[in-house]
Amino acid sequence: MSQIRHTAVAPTSTQSRGGGDTIDRHRHDDHQLIYVSSGVLAITTEHGSWIAANDRALWIPANIWHEHRFYGQSRFHTVGFPARGRPLLPDTGRPTVIAVDALVRELLIARSAAALPPAEVRHIDAVLRDRLRRVRAEPVALPAARDRRLAEACALVEGDLRTPRTLARLAARVHTGERTLSRLFRDEFGMTYPQWRTRARLFTAMVLLAEGAGVTDTAHACGWATTSAFVHTFAQAAGVTPGAYRAGVRTSPDA
């Protein structure tokens, strides 16, 4: 059974983790901003999973139970912010993935260093607060299903992304109607079945690339008919090609 921990103060630190490492389910009294300078980090809560690499950071609101899983050799930086007062980002009650530019990246790496003078901490925090007002959310996330039929359907697809499944065939496998399953995808996830399936493929592709898989192998494992189709879809969603993403997550900017 996973250890459940409650931390009194959100830690501010820099750590390294190997691929496959996990941090058990826990929560923090304060908000936390996590930046992964190399590797890939996935955060899972009761609401779903969020993923980030070195061009994004994860905002974890205070008192949200969550667990971590690392893919590829990872180095991550955590910065805690008091829950009292005005939060850095809008309070959605769920984690948020945000874009990280060069300045925010360097601020997070510097802020997570040990034993900074209080005056320097205040200066960095002030600039971070100012910069984070301008960041955009990057929803690289897989929501968690509440309805049993929807959860079973999602598990079938995620368990074998290579096999194309129509909504009708998927509905039959979970013993419900096609229209009912389509409605569940829209009501619970706010997206159609094809949109969710693409999100699931991209989520898995980011993990496989971080673990060192080649672009063509990843495309086939995630169900794309051609490598070029995968490259096009991935670049539209991530802003970089799969090859560039693979190289980036395996190289730490603060090395």
CSV table of C-alpha atoms in Angstrom, one decimal:
chain,number,residue,atom,x,y,z
A,1,MET,CA,0.0,0.0,0.0
A,2,SER,CA,1.3,3.5,-0.8
A,3,GLN,CA,2.4,5.6,2.0
A,4,ILE,CA,0.1,8.6,2.6
A,5,ARG,CA,1.9,11.7,3.8
A,6,HIS,CA,0.8,15.2,4.7
A,7,THR,CA,3.5,17.8,4.6
A,8,ALA,CA,3.2,20.8,6.9
A,9,VAL,CA,5.1,23.1,4.5
A,10,ALA,CA,5.5,22.7,0.7
A,11,PRO,CA,9.2,22.0,0.2
A,12,THR,CA,11.5,24.1,-2.0
A,13,SER,CA,14.3,22.0,-3.3
A,14,THR,CA,16.1,20.5,-6.3
A,15,GLN,CA,16.2,16.7,-6.7
A,16,SER,CA,17.2,14.0,-9.2
A,17,ARG,CA,15.1,10.9,-9.9
A,18,GLY,CA,15.5,7.9,-12.1
A,19,GLY,CA,13.0,6.8,-14.8
A,20,GLY,CA,10.2,4.9,-13.2
A,21,ASP,CA,10.7,6.5,-9.7
A,22,THR,CA,7.5,7.5,-7.9
A,23,ILE,CA,6.6,9.8,-5.0
A,24,ASP,CA,3.7,8.3,-3.1
A,25,ARG,CA,0.3,10.0,-2.6
A,26,HIS,CA,0.6,13.1,-0.5
A,27,ARG,CA,-0.5,16.7,-0.2
A,28,HIS,CA,0.9,20.1,0.9
A,29,ASP,CA,-0.5,22.8,3.1
A,30,ASP,CA,0.9,25.4,0.6
A,31,HIS,CA,0.8,25.7,-3.1
A,32,GLN,CA,3.7,24.2,-5.1
A,33,LEU,CA,5.2,25.0,-8.5
A,34,ILE,CA,7.2,22.1,-10.0
A,35,TYR,CA,9.6,22.5,-12.9
A,36,VAL,CA,11.3,19.5,-14.6
A,37,SER,CA,14.6,20.6,-16.2
A,38,SER,CA,15.2,17.1,-17.7
A,39,GLY,CA,13.0,14.1,-18.0
A,40,VAL,CA,9.2,14.0,-17.8
A,41,LEU,CA,7.0,14.2,-14.7
A,42,ALA,CA,3.4,13.0,-14.5
A,43,ILE,CA,1.1,14.1,-11.6
A,44,THR,CA,-1.9,12.0,-10.9
A,45,THR,CA,-4.9,13.1,-8.7
A,46,GLU,CA,-8.5,11.8,-8.4
A,47,HIS,CA,-9.4,14.1,-11.3
A,48,GLY,CA,-6.8,12.8,-13.8
A,49,SER,CA,-3.2,13.0,-14.8
A,50,TRP,CA,-1.1,15.9,-16.0
A,51,ILE,CA,2.3,15.7,-17.7
A,52,ALA,CA,5.2,18.2,-18.1
A,53,ALA,CA,8.7,18.3,-19.5
A,54,ASN,CA,11.3,21.1,-19.6
A,55,ASP,CA,9.1,23.6,-21.5
A,56,ARG,CA,6.3,23.4,-18.9
A,57,ALA,CA,5.8,23.5,-15.2
A,58,LEU,CA,3.1,22.0,-13.0
A,59,TRP,CA,1.1,24.2,-10.5
A,60,ILE,CA,-0.2,22.1,-7.6
A,61,PRO,CA,-2.8,23.9,-5.4
A,62,ALA,CA,-2.6,23.5,-1.7
A,63,ASN,CA,-4.3,20.4,-0.1
A,64,ILE,CA,-4.6,18.5,-3.4
A,65,TRP,CA,-3.8,14.8,-2.9
A,66,HIS,CA,-1.4,13.8,-5.7
A,67,GLU,CA,1.4,11.4,-6.6
A,68,HIS,CA,4.4,11.7,-8.9
A,69,ARG,CA,5.9,9.4,-11.5
A,70,PHE,CA,9.1,10.2,-13.4
A,71,TYR,CA,10.0,9.0,-16.9
A,72,GLY,CA,13.6,9.1,-18.1
A,73,GLN,CA,16.4,10.4,-15.9
A,74,SER,CA,14.8,13.5,-14.3
A,75,ARG,CA,15.9,16.5,-12.4
A,76,PHE,CA,13.1,18.6,-10.9
A,77,HIS,CA,12.8,21.8,-9.0
A,78,THR,CA,10.0,22.6,-6.5
A,79,VAL,CA,9.0,26.0,-5.1
A,80,GLY,CA,6.5,26.4,-2.3
A,81,PHE,CA,4.2,29.4,-2.0
A,82,PRO,CA,1.9,30.2,1.0
A,83,ALA,CA,-1.7,29.2,0.5
A,84,ARG,CA,-2.8,32.4,2.3
A,85,GLY,CA,-3.2,35.5,0.2
A,86,ARG,CA,-3.5,35.9,-3.5
A,87,PRO,CA,-2.4,32.8,-5.5
A,88,LEU,CA,0.0,33.0,-8.4
A,89,LEU,CA,-2.5,31.3,-10.7
A,90,PRO,CA,-6.4,31.1,-10.8
A,91,ASP,CA,-7.7,28.6,-8.2
A,92,THR,CA,-9.3,25.7,-10.2
A,93,GLY,CA,-8.9,23.2,-7.5
A,94,ARG,CA,-6.8,21.0,-9.8
A,95,PRO,CA,-3.2,21.0,-11.1
A,96,THR,CA,-2.4,23.3,-14.0
A,97,VAL,CA,0.3,22.9,-16.7
A,98,ILE,CA,1.8,26.2,-17.7
A,99,ALA,CA,4.2,27.2,-20.4
A,100,VAL,CA,7.7,28.1,-19.2
A,101,ASP,CA,9.8,30.6,-21.0
A,102,ALA,CA,13.6,31.1,-20.6
A,103,LEU,CA,13.2,33.7,-17.8
A,104,VAL,CA,10.7,31.7,-15.8
A,105,ARG,CA,12.9,28.6,-16.2
A,106,GLU,CA,16.0,30.3,-14.8
A,107,LEU,CA,13.9,31.9,-11.9
A,108,LEU,CA,12.6,28.5,-10.9
A,109,ILE,CA,16.0,26.9,-11.0
A,110,ALA,CA,17.5,29.7,-9.0
A,111,ARG,CA,14.6,29.8,-6.5
A,112,SER,CA,14.9,26.1,-5.7
A,113,ALA,CA,18.5,26.4,-4.7
A,114,ALA,CA,19.4,25.7,-1.1
A,115,ALA,CA,20.0,28.4,1.5
A,116,LEU,CA,19.1,31.6,-0.5
A,117,PRO,CA,19.2,34.8,1.5
A,118,PRO,CA,15.7,36.0,2.4
A,119,ALA,CA,16.1,39.2,0.4
A,120,GLU,CA,17.0,37.2,-2.7
A,121,VAL,CA,14.0,35.0,-2.2
A,122,ARG,CA,11.7,38.0,-2.0
A,123,HIS,CA,13.1,39.5,-5.2
A,124,ILE,CA,12.8,36.2,-7.1
A,125,ASP,CA,9.3,35.6,-5.9
A,126,ALA,CA,8.2,39.1,-6.9
A,127,VAL,CA,9.5,38.6,-10.5
A,128,LEU,CA,7.9,35.1,-10.6
A,129,ARG,CA,4.6,36.5,-9.6
A,130,ASP,CA,4.8,39.2,-12.3
A,131,ARG,CA,5.8,36.7,-15.0
A,132,LEU,CA,3.3,34.1,-14.1
A,133,ARG,CA,0.4,36.6,-14.6
A,134,ARG,CA,1.4,36.3,-18.3
A,135,VAL,CA,1.8,32.6,-18.8
A,136,ARG,CA,-0.7,30.5,-20.7
A,137,ALA,CA,-2.1,27.2,-19.6
A,138,GLU,CA,-1.0,24.1,-21.5
A,139,PRO,CA,-3.6,21.4,-20.8
A,140,VAL,CA,-1.5,18.3,-21.5
A,141,ALA,CA,-3.8,16.2,-19.3
A,142,LEU,CA,-5.9,13.1,-19.2
A,143,PRO,CA,-9.0,13.5,-17.1
A,144,ALA,CA,-10.2,10.6,-14.9
A,145,ALA,CA,-13.6,9.1,-15.7
A,146,ARG,CA,-16.3,8.9,-13.0
A,147,ASP,CA,-18.8,6.7,-14.9
A,148,ARG,CA,-17.8,3.0,-14.8
A,149,ARG,CA,-18.6,2.5,-18.5
A,150,LEU,CA,-16.5,5.4,-19.5
A,151,ALA,CA,-13.6,4.3,-17.3
A,152,GLU,CA,-13.7,0.8,-18.8
A,153,ALA,CA,-13.7,2.2,-22.3
A,154,CYS,CA,-10.7,4.5,-21.6
A,155,ALA,CA,-8.8,1.6,-20.1
A,156,LEU,CA,-9.4,-0.5,-23.2
A,157,VAL,CA,-8.1,2.2,-25.5
A,158,GLU,CA,-5.1,3.1,-23.3
A,159,GLY,CA,-4.2,-0.6,-22.9
A,160,ASP,CA,-3.7,-1.0,-26.6
A,161,LEU,CA,-3.3,2.2,-28.6
A,162,ARG,CA,-2.1,0.3,-31.6
A,163,THR,CA,-5.5,-1.1,-32.3
A,164,PRO,CA,-8.0,1.4,-33.8
A,165,ARG,CA,-11.4,1.1,-32.2
A,166,THR,CA,-14.6,2.8,-33.4
A,167,LEU,CA,-16.9,4.3,-30.9
A,168,ALA,CA,-19.5,1.7,-31.8
A,169,ARG,CA,-17.2,-1.2,-31.1
A,170,LEU,CA,-15.9,0.4,-27.9
A,171,ALA,CA,-19.5,0.9,-26.7
A,172,ALA,CA,-20.3,-2.8,-27.4
A,173,ARG,CA,-17.3,-3.9,-25.4
A,174,VAL,CA,-18.5,-2.0,-22.3
A,175,HIS,CA,-22.1,-3.0,-22.8
A,176,THR,CA,-23.6,0.4,-23.5
A,177,GLY,CA,-25.0,2.3,-26.5
A,178,GLU,CA,-22.8,4.3,-28.9
A,179,ARG,CA,-24.9,7.5,-28.3
A,180,THR,CA,-24.6,7.0,-24.5
A,181,LEU,CA,-20.8,6.6,-24.6
A,182,SER,CA,-20.5,9.6,-26.9
A,183,ARG,CA,-22.5,11.6,-24.4
A,184,LEU,CA,-20.3,10.4,-21.5
A,185,PHE,CA,-17.1,11.6,-23.3
A,186,ARG,CA,-18.7,15.0,-23.9
A,187,ASP,CA,-20.2,15.4,-20.4
A,188,GLU,CA,-17.3,14.2,-18.4
A,189,PHE,CA,-14.3,15.2,-20.5
A,190,GLY,CA,-15.7,18.1,-22.5
A,191,MET,CA,-14.4,16.5,-25.7
A,192,THR,CA,-15.4,13.9,-28.3
A,193,TYR,CA,-14.1,10.4,-28.3
A,194,PRO,CA,-11.6,11.0,-31.2
A,195,GLN,CA,-10.3,14.1,-29.4
A,196,TRP,CA,-9.8,12.2,-26.2
A,197,ARG,CA,-8.1,9.3,-28.1
A,198,THR,CA,-5.6,11.8,-29.6
A,199,ARG,CA,-4.9,13.2,-26.2
A,200,ALA,CA,-4.3,9.7,-24.8
A,201,ARG,CA,-1.9,9.0,-27.7
A,202,LEU,CA,0.0,12.2,-27.2
A,203,PHE,CA,0.3,11.6,-23.4
A,204,THR,CA,1.7,8.2,-24.0
A,205,ALA,CA,4.0,9.4,-26.8
A,206,MET,CA,5.6,12.0,-24.4
A,207,VAL,CA,6.3,9.2,-21.9
A,208,LEU,CA,7.8,6.9,-24.5
A,209,LEU,CA,10.0,9.6,-26.0
A,210,ALA,CA,11.3,10.6,-22.6
A,211,GLU,CA,12.2,7.0,-21.9
A,212,GLY,CA,14.3,6.9,-25.1
A,213,ALA,CA,12.0,5.4,-27.7
A,214,GLY,CA,12.6,6.4,-31.3
A,215,VAL,CA,10.1,8.6,-33.2
A,216,THR,CA,8.9,5.9,-35.6
A,217,ASP,CA,8.6,3.2,-32.9
A,218,THR,CA,6.6,5.7,-30.8
A,219,ALA,CA,4.3,6.5,-33.7
A,220,HIS,CA,3.5,2.9,-34.2
A,221,ALA,CA,3.1,2.1,-30.5
A,222,CYS,CA,0.6,5.0,-30.1
A,223,GLY,CA,-1.5,4.0,-33.1
A,224,TRP,CA,-0.6,6.5,-35.8
A,225,ALA,CA,-0.7,5.0,-39.3
A,226,THR,CA,2.4,6.9,-40.5
A,227,THR,CA,5.3,8.6,-38.8
A,228,SER,CA,4.6,11.8,-40.7
A,229,ALA,CA,1.0,11.9,-39.3
A,230,PHE,CA,2.4,11.5,-35.8
A,231,VAL,CA,5.1,14.2,-36.3
A,232,HIS,CA,2.4,16.6,-37.6
A,233,THR,CA,0.0,16.0,-34.7
A,234,PHE,CA,2.7,16.1,-32.0
A,235,ALA,CA,4.2,19.3,-33.3
A,236,GLN,CA,0.8,21.0,-33.4
A,237,ALA,CA,0.1,20.0,-29.8
A,238,ALA,CA,3.6,20.4,-28.2
A,239,GLY,CA,5.0,23.1,-30.3
A,240,VAL,CA,8.1,21.0,-31.2
A,241,THR,CA,8.7,17.9,-33.3
A,242,PRO,CA,8.9,14.6,-31.5
A,243,GLY,CA,12.7,14.4,-32.3
A,244,ALA,CA,13.3,17.8,-30.7
A,245,TYR,CA,11.1,17.0,-27.8
A,246,ARG,CA,13.0,13.7,-27.2
A,247,ALA,CA,16.3,15.5,-27.3
A,248,GLY,CA,15.1,18.3,-25.0
A,249,VAL,CA,13.7,16.1,-22.2
A,250,ARG,CA,17.0,14.2,-22.0
A,251,THR,CA,19.1,17.4,-21.6
A,252,SER,CA,19.0,19.5,-18.5
A,253,PRO,CA,19.3,23.3,-19.1
A,254,ASP,CA,21.0,23.7,-15.6
A,255,ALA,CA,23.5,20.9,-16.2
